[in-house]
Amino acid sequence: MGVRLYFPKGGSHLGRRMIDLAALSRSQLRDWLAESEHAAQADRLWTWLFRRGGRDFADLGGHGRVPVSLLRRLETEARVGRPDVVWEHRSGDGTIKWLLAMEDGQRVETVFIPDGRRGTLCVSSQIGCTLTCRFCHTGTQSLARNLTAGEIVGQVLFARDRIGDHELTAETPRRLTNVVFMGMGEPFYNYDAVADAVRVLSDRDGLALSRRRITVSTSGVVPEIERCGRELGVNLGISLHAARDELRERIMPLNRRYPLAELMRACRAYPGLSNNRRILFAYTLLDGVNDSDDDARDLVALLGRMPAKVNLIPFNPWPGAPYEPSPRERVRAFQEILLAAGLAATVRETRGDDIAAACGQLTTAGQTEEFSEAW
Ligand code: SAH
Ligand code: SF4
């Protein structure tokens, strides 16, 4: 991963470039510290950054634990990246959605979804998306740019600040327990940054999120599925939404490039699959498009005996969307067919509905503070 340099807001500090410590891998942090012969401080700094959510270097020097020369270098050459919050909306069910501004003013959305002892953070991997899945609001926003690894990790650090996870004692359970790459963007079109972020998030001495608690969702970029399984070992999510090529091509143009047979081959070969570790297939039900009994039977046939879990998602409408949600009874009937065939199938409870935080509603195109206040 390349070391990402930033100019802090309002220009560089004394004309120098500042390094974002939250964007560094552990070995990069050590290398950077070694330049000033402070490599021995790497573990301390890492723990401070990722366990304690440290941001202000003054905290480090308070007890004389960090050499003054290092403190001076940190203050003049480094920063701890955090996005700025443009707005925050809290839903009645506890879901929190943030619009976050990156260093260059580009904005992404991040959503926290608490559910009992589990708290899932849905992070974005790109600003916009190059793909144009017809049912997806993000797909209407063209790609502005990829997020860096630091900006992905920054969403997690930011959320932990906000929900109080950085102040925990050893006994209190953390609230943010899972991370899903199901926000804006196609993670496998920003593979390297996503991979670096996964490595930072799962580092045992840092955030220590087990890779079994990290899910990367793809619309079906086949070559990176194999690579992800081999290199990262995270859970795999597939946005499927149709079980026949002709239908899937219509709603997800990427299917022309990677048709279902290839996609299924890559899924079957995904390492570490078992009944305890299944691929999560998302299937959004669009009224009269992909929600018939035949569609359900096609889905059963397609998934065969693969260790799979199907997440049926009632379509979340957005202004100008070309589809309607399937009626509740249709969702139920569709689910029954899957269950009767022995497929694990849940209906995703729509969370954060009242703040438009639900999946596929994430877009930041043209949003202004005034507009979002009206949400
Ligand atoms: N680009 C990746 C990550 C985004 S995940 C991917 O497509 O997998 C967002 C999930 O929400 C995807 O499963 C997507 O297909 C689904 N989705 C998009 N728009 C939706 C909508 N309007 N209603 C319900 N689900 C939607
Ligand atoms: Fe992009 Fe995923 Fe939306 Fe498709 S569903 S447009 S891949 S974010």
Short mmCIF file of C-alpha atoms and ligand atoms in Angstrom, two decimals:
data_model
loop_
_atom_site.label_atom_id
_atom_site.label_comp_id
_atom_site.label_asym_id
_atom_site.label_seq_id
_atom_site.Cartn_x
_atom_site.Cartn_y
_atom_site.Cartn_z
CA MET A 1 0.00 0.00 0.00
CA GLY A 2 1.39 3.38 -0.92
CA VAL A 3 1.84 5.87 1.86
CA ARG A 4 -0.83 8.48 1.43
CA LEU A 5 0.13 12.05 2.09
CA TYR A 6 -2.33 14.78 2.86
CA PHE A 7 -2.35 18.48 3.19
CA PRO A 8 -4.23 19.28 6.36
CA LYS A 9 -7.23 21.56 6.12
CA GLY A 10 -6.33 25.10 5.32
CA GLY A 11 -3.06 24.05 3.67
CA SER A 12 0.03 22.27 4.81
CA HIS A 13 1.60 22.80 8.16
CA LEU A 14 4.50 25.17 7.62
CA GLY A 15 4.45 24.13 3.99
CA ARG A 16 5.17 20.46 4.76
CA ARG A 17 3.14 17.47 3.82
CA MET A 18 1.44 15.65 6.66
CA ILE A 19 1.24 11.90 6.86
CA ASP A 20 -2.03 10.29 7.91
CA LEU A 21 -1.15 7.71 10.54
CA ALA A 22 -4.55 6.01 10.29
CA ALA A 23 -3.70 5.15 6.69
CA LEU A 24 -0.50 3.24 7.46
CA SER A 25 -0.07 -0.46 7.86
CA ARG A 26 1.79 -1.52 10.95
CA SER A 27 5.03 -2.10 9.09
CA GLN A 28 4.73 1.25 7.33
CA LEU A 29 4.26 2.93 10.68
CA ARG A 30 7.39 1.19 11.94
CA ASP A 31 9.34 2.27 8.84
CA TRP A 32 8.18 5.83 9.21
CA LEU A 33 9.21 5.88 12.87
CA ALA A 34 12.52 4.23 12.04
CA GLU A 35 13.44 7.24 9.92
CA SER A 36 13.82 9.19 13.15
CA GLU A 37 15.10 6.20 15.14
CA HIS A 38 11.84 5.79 17.00
CA ALA A 39 10.92 2.34 15.69
CA ALA A 40 10.70 1.07 19.27
CA GLN A 41 7.63 3.26 19.76
CA ALA A 42 5.68 1.61 16.93
CA ASP A 43 3.63 -0.77 19.06
CA ARG A 44 2.75 1.91 21.57
CA LEU A 45 1.67 4.31 18.87
CA TRP A 46 -0.33 1.62 17.06
CA THR A 47 -2.24 0.67 20.20
CA TRP A 48 -2.89 4.31 20.98
CA LEU A 49 -4.22 4.93 17.48
CA PHE A 50 -6.45 1.92 17.09
CA ARG A 51 -7.30 0.66 20.59
CA ARG A 52 -7.73 4.01 22.28
CA GLY A 53 -8.79 5.94 19.22
CA GLY A 54 -6.07 8.49 19.88
CA ARG A 55 -6.24 11.70 17.88
CA ASP A 56 -4.45 14.40 19.76
CA PHE A 57 -0.71 13.89 20.03
CA ALA A 58 -0.64 15.94 23.21
CA ASP A 59 -2.27 12.94 24.96
CA LEU A 60 0.75 10.87 24.13
CA GLY A 61 3.24 13.12 25.77
CA GLY A 62 1.22 13.78 28.88
CA HIS A 63 2.91 11.14 30.98
CA GLY A 64 6.28 11.47 29.43
CA ARG A 65 5.87 8.13 27.77
CA VAL A 66 6.81 9.23 24.32
CA PRO A 67 10.15 10.94 23.73
CA VAL A 68 9.81 14.67 23.23
CA SER A 69 11.69 14.46 19.92
CA LEU A 70 9.07 12.03 18.59
CA LEU A 71 6.24 14.18 19.86
CA ARG A 72 7.68 17.14 18.03
CA ARG A 73 7.97 15.13 14.84
CA LEU A 74 4.40 13.86 15.15
CA GLU A 75 3.08 17.34 15.66
CA THR A 76 4.83 18.75 12.64
CA GLU A 77 4.70 15.87 10.18
CA ALA A 78 1.71 13.71 11.04
CA ARG A 79 -1.99 13.77 11.58
CA VAL A 80 -4.61 11.22 12.55
CA GLY A 81 -7.17 11.09 9.81
CA ARG A 82 -10.83 11.42 10.67
CA PRO A 83 -13.51 12.48 8.29
CA ASP A 84 -15.54 15.54 9.17
CA VAL A 85 -19.18 14.97 9.94
CA VAL A 86 -21.53 16.96 7.72
CA TRP A 87 -24.60 15.62 9.43
CA GLU A 88 -25.82 12.78 11.61
CA HIS A 89 -29.29 11.27 11.65
CA ARG A 90 -30.48 8.92 14.35
CA SER A 91 -33.39 6.65 13.58
CA GLY A 92 -35.97 5.51 16.10
CA ASP A 93 -34.58 1.96 15.92
CA GLY A 94 -31.06 3.05 16.92
CA THR A 95 -29.62 3.14 13.41
CA ILE A 96 -27.30 6.10 12.87
CA LYS A 97 -26.40 7.47 9.49
CA TRP A 98 -23.62 9.93 8.85
CA LEU A 99 -22.68 11.99 5.88
CA LEU A 100 -18.92 12.34 6.13
CA ALA A 101 -16.64 14.75 4.31
CA MET A 102 -13.17 13.65 3.32
CA GLU A 103 -10.13 15.87 3.19
CA ASP A 104 -10.90 17.07 -0.33
CA GLY A 105 -14.55 17.74 0.47
CA GLN A 106 -15.88 14.57 -1.21
CA ARG A 107 -18.65 12.95 0.79
CA VAL A 108 -19.63 9.41 1.67
CA GLU A 109 -22.25 7.80 3.82
CA THR A 110 -21.63 5.42 6.69
CA VAL A 111 -24.35 3.65 8.66
CA PHE A 112 -24.27 2.03 12.11
CA ILE A 113 -26.92 -0.63 12.74
CA PRO A 114 -27.15 -1.92 16.33
CA ASP A 115 -28.89 -5.23 16.84
CA GLY A 116 -28.73 -6.70 20.33
CA ARG A 117 -25.12 -7.47 21.15
CA ARG A 118 -24.07 -7.04 17.55
CA GLY A 119 -23.40 -3.64 16.05
CA THR A 120 -22.69 -3.52 12.35
CA LEU A 121 -21.01 -0.65 10.59
CA CYS A 122 -21.76 -0.38 6.88
CA VAL A 123 -18.81 1.36 5.24
CA SER A 124 -18.35 2.87 1.80
CA SER A 125 -15.42 1.92 -0.41
CA GLN A 126 -15.83 4.42 -3.25
CA ILE A 127 -17.41 7.81 -3.79
CA GLY A 128 -20.13 6.85 -6.24
CA CYS A 129 -19.89 3.70 -8.34
CA THR A 130 -18.92 2.86 -11.92
CA LEU A 131 -21.59 0.19 -12.11
CA THR A 132 -25.17 1.00 -12.88
CA CYS A 133 -27.36 -1.59 -11.21
CA ARG A 134 -30.82 -0.34 -12.07
CA PHE A 135 -32.34 -0.64 -8.60
CA CYS A 136 -29.48 1.07 -6.77
CA HIS A 137 -29.46 4.73 -5.90
CA THR A 138 -25.65 4.81 -5.64
CA GLY A 139 -25.55 3.53 -9.21
CA THR A 140 -27.04 6.82 -10.39
CA GLN A 141 -24.04 8.70 -9.05
CA SER A 142 -20.95 8.40 -11.24
CA LEU A 143 -17.65 7.52 -9.63
CA ALA A 144 -15.86 10.54 -8.19
CA ARG A 145 -12.93 8.54 -6.88
CA ASN A 146 -11.84 5.58 -4.83
CA LEU A 147 -11.47 5.92 -1.09
CA THR A 148 -8.02 5.35 0.37
CA ALA A 149 -7.44 2.65 2.99
CA GLY A 150 -7.11 5.42 5.56
CA GLU A 151 -10.48 6.84 4.59
CA ILE A 152 -12.09 3.41 4.95
CA VAL A 153 -10.46 2.81 8.34
CA GLY A 154 -11.32 6.42 9.20
CA GLN A 155 -15.04 5.63 8.89
CA VAL A 156 -14.62 2.91 11.54
CA LEU A 157 -12.55 5.11 13.86
CA PHE A 158 -15.03 7.92 13.43
CA ALA A 159 -17.99 5.65 14.28
CA ARG A 160 -16.18 4.28 17.32
CA ASP A 161 -15.57 7.84 18.54
CA ARG A 162 -19.20 8.65 18.07
CA ILE A 163 -20.72 5.62 19.79
CA GLY A 164 -18.28 5.68 22.67
CA ASP A 165 -16.29 2.55 21.82
CA HIS A 166 -12.97 4.25 22.41
CA GLU A 167 -13.73 4.87 26.07
CA LEU A 168 -14.44 1.25 26.94
CA THR A 169 -12.77 -0.58 29.78
CA ALA A 170 -11.70 -4.18 29.33
CA GLU A 171 -14.98 -5.42 30.81
CA THR A 172 -17.48 -3.42 28.78
CA PRO A 173 -18.39 -4.97 25.46
CA ARG A 174 -17.77 -2.90 22.39
CA ARG A 175 -20.77 -1.75 20.42
CA LEU A 176 -19.23 -1.91 16.98
CA THR A 177 -18.63 -5.63 16.42
CA ASN A 178 -18.98 -6.16 12.66
CA VAL A 179 -18.05 -4.32 9.50
CA VAL A 180 -19.75 -4.80 6.16
CA PHE A 181 -18.56 -3.26 2.90
CA MET A 182 -22.09 -2.58 1.75
CA GLY A 183 -22.10 1.18 1.55
CA MET A 184 -21.36 3.19 -1.54
CA GLY A 185 -19.20 1.67 -4.24
CA GLU A 186 -17.95 -1.67 -5.51
CA PRO A 187 -15.23 -2.83 -3.09
CA PHE A 188 -13.57 -5.07 -5.67
CA TYR A 189 -13.01 -2.10 -7.98
CA ASN A 190 -10.94 -0.65 -5.16
CA TYR A 191 -9.39 -3.92 -4.11
CA ASP A 192 -6.01 -2.74 -2.81
CA ALA A 193 -7.40 -0.08 -0.50
CA VAL A 194 -10.09 -2.46 0.78
CA ALA A 195 -7.46 -5.15 1.39
CA ASP A 196 -5.20 -2.73 3.28
CA ALA A 197 -8.16 -1.54 5.34
CA VAL A 198 -9.11 -5.14 6.21
CA ARG A 199 -5.54 -5.76 7.38
CA VAL A 200 -5.62 -2.72 9.65
CA LEU A 201 -9.11 -3.47 11.00
CA SER A 202 -8.24 -7.06 11.83
CA ASP A 203 -4.84 -6.42 13.43
CA ARG A 204 -4.94 -8.11 16.82
CA ASP A 205 -3.20 -5.30 18.66
CA GLY A 206 -5.35 -2.68 17.05
CA LEU A 207 -9.06 -2.76 16.30
CA ALA A 208 -8.91 -6.57 16.42
CA LEU A 209 -12.03 -7.18 14.37
CA SER A 210 -11.97 -10.83 13.42
CA ARG A 211 -12.09 -11.40 9.67
CA ARG A 212 -15.14 -13.53 10.35
CA ARG A 213 -16.85 -10.37 11.41
CA ILE A 214 -15.96 -8.53 8.23
CA THR A 215 -18.07 -9.04 5.10
CA VAL A 216 -17.12 -7.73 1.68
CA SER A 217 -20.06 -7.53 -0.69
CA THR A 218 -19.59 -7.55 -4.45
CA SER A 219 -21.92 -7.25 -7.38
CA GLY A 220 -19.93 -10.09 -8.95
CA VAL A 221 -16.42 -9.01 -9.96
CA VAL A 222 -15.32 -12.60 -10.47
CA PRO A 223 -11.50 -12.28 -10.65
CA GLU A 224 -11.30 -10.55 -7.29
CA ILE A 225 -13.51 -13.12 -5.54
CA GLU A 226 -10.81 -15.75 -5.73
CA ARG A 227 -8.15 -13.25 -4.76
CA CYS A 228 -10.15 -12.03 -1.79
CA GLY A 229 -10.69 -15.57 -0.53
CA ARG A 230 -7.01 -16.37 -0.85
CA GLU A 231 -5.58 -13.14 0.52
CA LEU A 232 -8.11 -11.80 2.99
CA GLY A 233 -10.30 -14.64 4.21
CA VAL A 234 -13.22 -12.35 5.00
CA ASN A 235 -16.88 -13.32 4.58
CA LEU A 236 -18.17 -12.95 1.08
CA GLY A 237 -21.42 -11.27 0.12
CA ILE A 238 -22.79 -11.45 -3.40
CA SER A 239 -25.42 -9.07 -4.73
CA LEU A 240 -27.31 -11.58 -6.84
CA HIS A 241 -30.85 -10.29 -7.39
CA ALA A 242 -31.62 -12.65 -10.28
CA ALA A 243 -30.98 -16.32 -11.01
CA ARG A 244 -31.12 -16.17 -14.82
CA ASP A 245 -28.61 -14.38 -17.03
CA GLU A 246 -31.15 -12.64 -19.19
CA LEU A 247 -32.90 -11.10 -16.18
CA ARG A 248 -29.71 -10.33 -14.27
CA GLU A 249 -28.23 -8.57 -17.29
CA ARG A 250 -31.23 -6.33 -17.43
CA ILE A 251 -30.95 -5.17 -13.84
CA MET A 252 -27.18 -5.55 -13.38
CA PRO A 253 -25.22 -4.78 -16.55
CA LEU A 254 -22.05 -6.29 -15.03
CA ASN A 255 -23.59 -9.70 -15.58
CA ARG A 256 -22.70 -9.41 -19.29
CA ARG A 257 -19.07 -9.41 -18.32
CA TYR A 258 -19.30 -12.07 -15.62
CA PRO A 259 -22.31 -14.30 -16.23
CA LEU A 260 -23.89 -16.45 -13.55
CA ALA A 261 -22.05 -19.68 -14.41
CA GLU A 262 -18.68 -17.96 -13.85
CA LEU A 263 -19.91 -16.22 -10.74
CA MET A 264 -21.19 -19.46 -9.23
CA ARG A 265 -17.93 -21.24 -10.07
CA ALA A 266 -15.99 -18.57 -8.17
CA CYS A 267 -18.39 -18.81 -5.24
CA ARG A 268 -18.15 -22.58 -4.99
CA ALA A 269 -14.36 -22.31 -4.93
CA TYR A 270 -14.33 -19.67 -2.18
CA PRO A 271 -12.00 -20.97 0.55
CA GLY A 272 -13.21 -21.94 3.99
CA LEU A 273 -16.88 -22.42 3.16
CA SER A 274 -18.86 -24.64 5.49
CA ASN A 275 -22.28 -24.65 7.03
CA ASN A 276 -20.90 -22.30 9.64
CA ARG A 277 -19.38 -20.04 7.06
CA ARG A 278 -21.70 -19.39 4.17
CA ILE A 279 -21.77 -16.96 1.33
CA LEU A 280 -24.37 -14.28 1.85
CA PHE A 281 -26.47 -13.78 -1.27
CA ALA A 282 -28.46 -10.55 -1.35
CA TYR A 283 -31.66 -10.71 -3.38
CA THR A 284 -33.67 -7.52 -3.60
CA LEU A 285 -37.28 -8.20 -4.48
CA LEU A 286 -38.60 -5.95 -7.25
CA ASP A 287 -42.32 -6.07 -7.82
CA GLY A 288 -43.18 -8.07 -10.96
CA VAL A 289 -39.52 -8.23 -12.06
CA ASN A 290 -37.69 -10.96 -10.13
CA ASP A 291 -40.15 -12.05 -7.45
CA SER A 292 -42.28 -14.83 -8.98
CA ASP A 293 -42.46 -18.43 -7.76
CA ASP A 294 -40.48 -19.43 -10.84
CA ASP A 295 -37.77 -16.92 -9.94
CA ALA A 296 -37.57 -18.48 -6.48
CA ARG A 297 -37.26 -21.99 -7.97
CA ASP A 298 -34.54 -20.77 -10.34
CA LEU A 299 -32.69 -19.42 -7.34
CA VAL A 300 -32.93 -22.77 -5.55
CA ALA A 301 -31.57 -24.53 -8.64
CA LEU A 302 -28.75 -22.02 -9.05
CA LEU A 303 -27.46 -22.22 -5.51
CA GLY A 304 -27.78 -26.00 -5.32
CA ARG A 305 -25.96 -27.30 -2.27
CA MET A 306 -23.59 -24.40 -1.88
CA PRO A 307 -23.16 -23.21 1.73
CA ALA A 308 -25.33 -20.18 1.16
CA LYS A 309 -27.57 -17.86 3.05
CA VAL A 310 -30.06 -15.79 1.10
CA ASN A 311 -30.94 -12.38 2.40
CA LEU A 312 -34.17 -11.23 0.83
CA ILE A 313 -34.29 -7.45 0.83
CA PRO A 314 -37.52 -5.61 0.29
CA PHE A 315 -36.65 -3.01 -2.37
CA ASN A 316 -36.01 0.41 -0.84
CA PRO A 317 -37.54 2.97 -3.14
CA TRP A 318 -35.76 6.24 -3.91
CA PRO A 319 -36.97 9.24 -5.89
CA GLY A 320 -37.23 8.36 -9.55
CA ALA A 321 -36.51 4.64 -9.04
CA PRO A 322 -37.85 2.49 -11.86
CA TYR A 323 -39.13 -0.25 -9.52
CA GLU A 324 -41.60 -0.83 -6.74
CA PRO A 325 -41.12 -3.05 -3.70
CA SER A 326 -42.75 -6.47 -3.84
CA PRO A 327 -45.84 -6.78 -1.63
CA ARG A 328 -45.24 -8.33 1.76
CA GLU A 329 -47.16 -11.53 0.88
CA ARG A 330 -45.01 -12.00 -2.23
CA VAL A 331 -41.84 -11.69 -0.15
CA ARG A 332 -43.19 -14.31 2.23
CA ALA A 333 -44.21 -16.69 -0.58
CA PHE A 334 -40.79 -16.31 -2.18
CA GLN A 335 -39.08 -17.05 1.11
CA GLU A 336 -41.28 -20.12 1.70
CA ILE A 337 -40.13 -21.70 -1.56
CA LEU A 338 -36.49 -21.25 -0.58
CA LEU A 339 -37.05 -22.60 2.93
CA ALA A 340 -39.01 -25.60 1.65
CA ALA A 341 -36.03 -26.46 -0.56
CA GLY A 342 -33.70 -26.35 2.44
CA LEU A 343 -32.09 -22.98 1.67
CA ALA A 344 -31.39 -20.65 4.57
CA ALA A 345 -33.34 -17.54 3.74
CA THR A 346 -34.06 -14.51 5.87
CA VAL A 347 -35.99 -11.38 5.08
CA ARG A 348 -33.91 -8.37 5.95
CA GLU A 349 -35.71 -6.20 8.34
CA THR A 350 -35.51 -2.71 6.90
CA ARG A 351 -33.53 -0.65 9.35
CA GLY A 352 -33.25 3.07 9.57
CA ASP A 353 -36.13 3.42 7.18
CA ASP A 354 -37.12 6.77 8.54
CA ILE A 355 -33.70 8.23 7.77
CA ALA A 356 -33.20 6.58 4.39
CA ALA A 357 -30.22 4.67 5.73
CA ALA A 358 -31.28 1.41 4.22
CA CYS A 359 -29.07 -0.31 1.69
CA GLY A 360 -29.08 0.97 -1.82
CA GLN A 361 -30.31 4.36 -0.77
CA LEU A 362 -26.87 5.69 -0.23
CA THR A 363 -25.95 8.53 -2.49
CA THR A 364 -24.25 11.80 -1.84
CA ALA A 365 -24.65 13.36 -5.25
CA GLY A 366 -25.95 16.88 -4.99
CA GLN A 367 -26.58 16.67 -1.27
CA THR A 368 -26.29 19.86 0.63
CA GLU A 369 -26.77 20.48 4.29
CA GLU A 370 -30.10 22.17 3.58
CA PHE A 371 -31.33 19.23 1.56
CA SER A 372 -30.31 16.67 4.11
CA GLU A 373 -31.82 18.60 6.97
CA ALA A 374 -35.15 18.08 5.27
CA TRP A 375 -34.77 14.28 5.38
N1 SAH B 1 -21.33 -2.67 -4.66
C1 SAH B 1 -21.40 -3.70 -3.70
C2 SAH B 1 -21.56 -3.18 -2.31
C3 SAH B 1 -22.85 -2.42 -2.07
S1 SAH B 1 -23.84 -3.42 -1.08
C4 SAH B 1 -22.53 -4.64 -4.06
O1 SAH B 1 -23.32 -4.31 -4.92
O2 SAH B 1 -22.56 -5.73 -3.49
C5 SAH B 1 -25.40 -2.68 -1.16
C6 SAH B 1 -26.42 -3.76 -1.24
O3 SAH B 1 -27.74 -3.18 -1.33
C7 SAH B 1 -26.26 -4.59 -2.49
O4 SAH B 1 -26.58 -5.92 -2.22
C8 SAH B 1 -27.23 -3.96 -3.42
O5 SAH B 1 -27.54 -4.81 -4.46
C9 SAH B 1 -28.39 -3.66 -2.50
N2 SAH B 1 -29.26 -2.61 -2.99
C10 SAH B 1 -28.93 -1.60 -3.81
N3 SAH B 1 -29.99 -0.81 -4.01
C11 SAH B 1 -31.01 -1.31 -3.31
C12 SAH B 1 -32.35 -0.90 -3.09
N4 SAH B 1 -32.82 0.19 -3.63
N5 SAH B 1 -33.12 -1.65 -2.30
C13 SAH B 1 -32.60 -2.74 -1.69
N6 SAH B 1 -31.34 -3.18 -1.84
C14 SAH B 1 -30.56 -2.47 -2.66
FE1 SF4 B 2 -22.61 -0.16 -7.40
FE2 SF4 B 2 -23.33 -2.15 -5.72
FE3 SF4 B 2 -25.04 -0.16 -6.32
FE4 SF4 B 2 -24.42 -1.98 -8.15
S1 SF4 B 2 -25.50 -2.38 -6.21
S2 SF4 B 2 -24.52 0.24 -8.48
S3 SF4 B 2 -22.28 -2.36 -7.69
S4 SF4 B 2 -23.11 0.03 -5.22
#
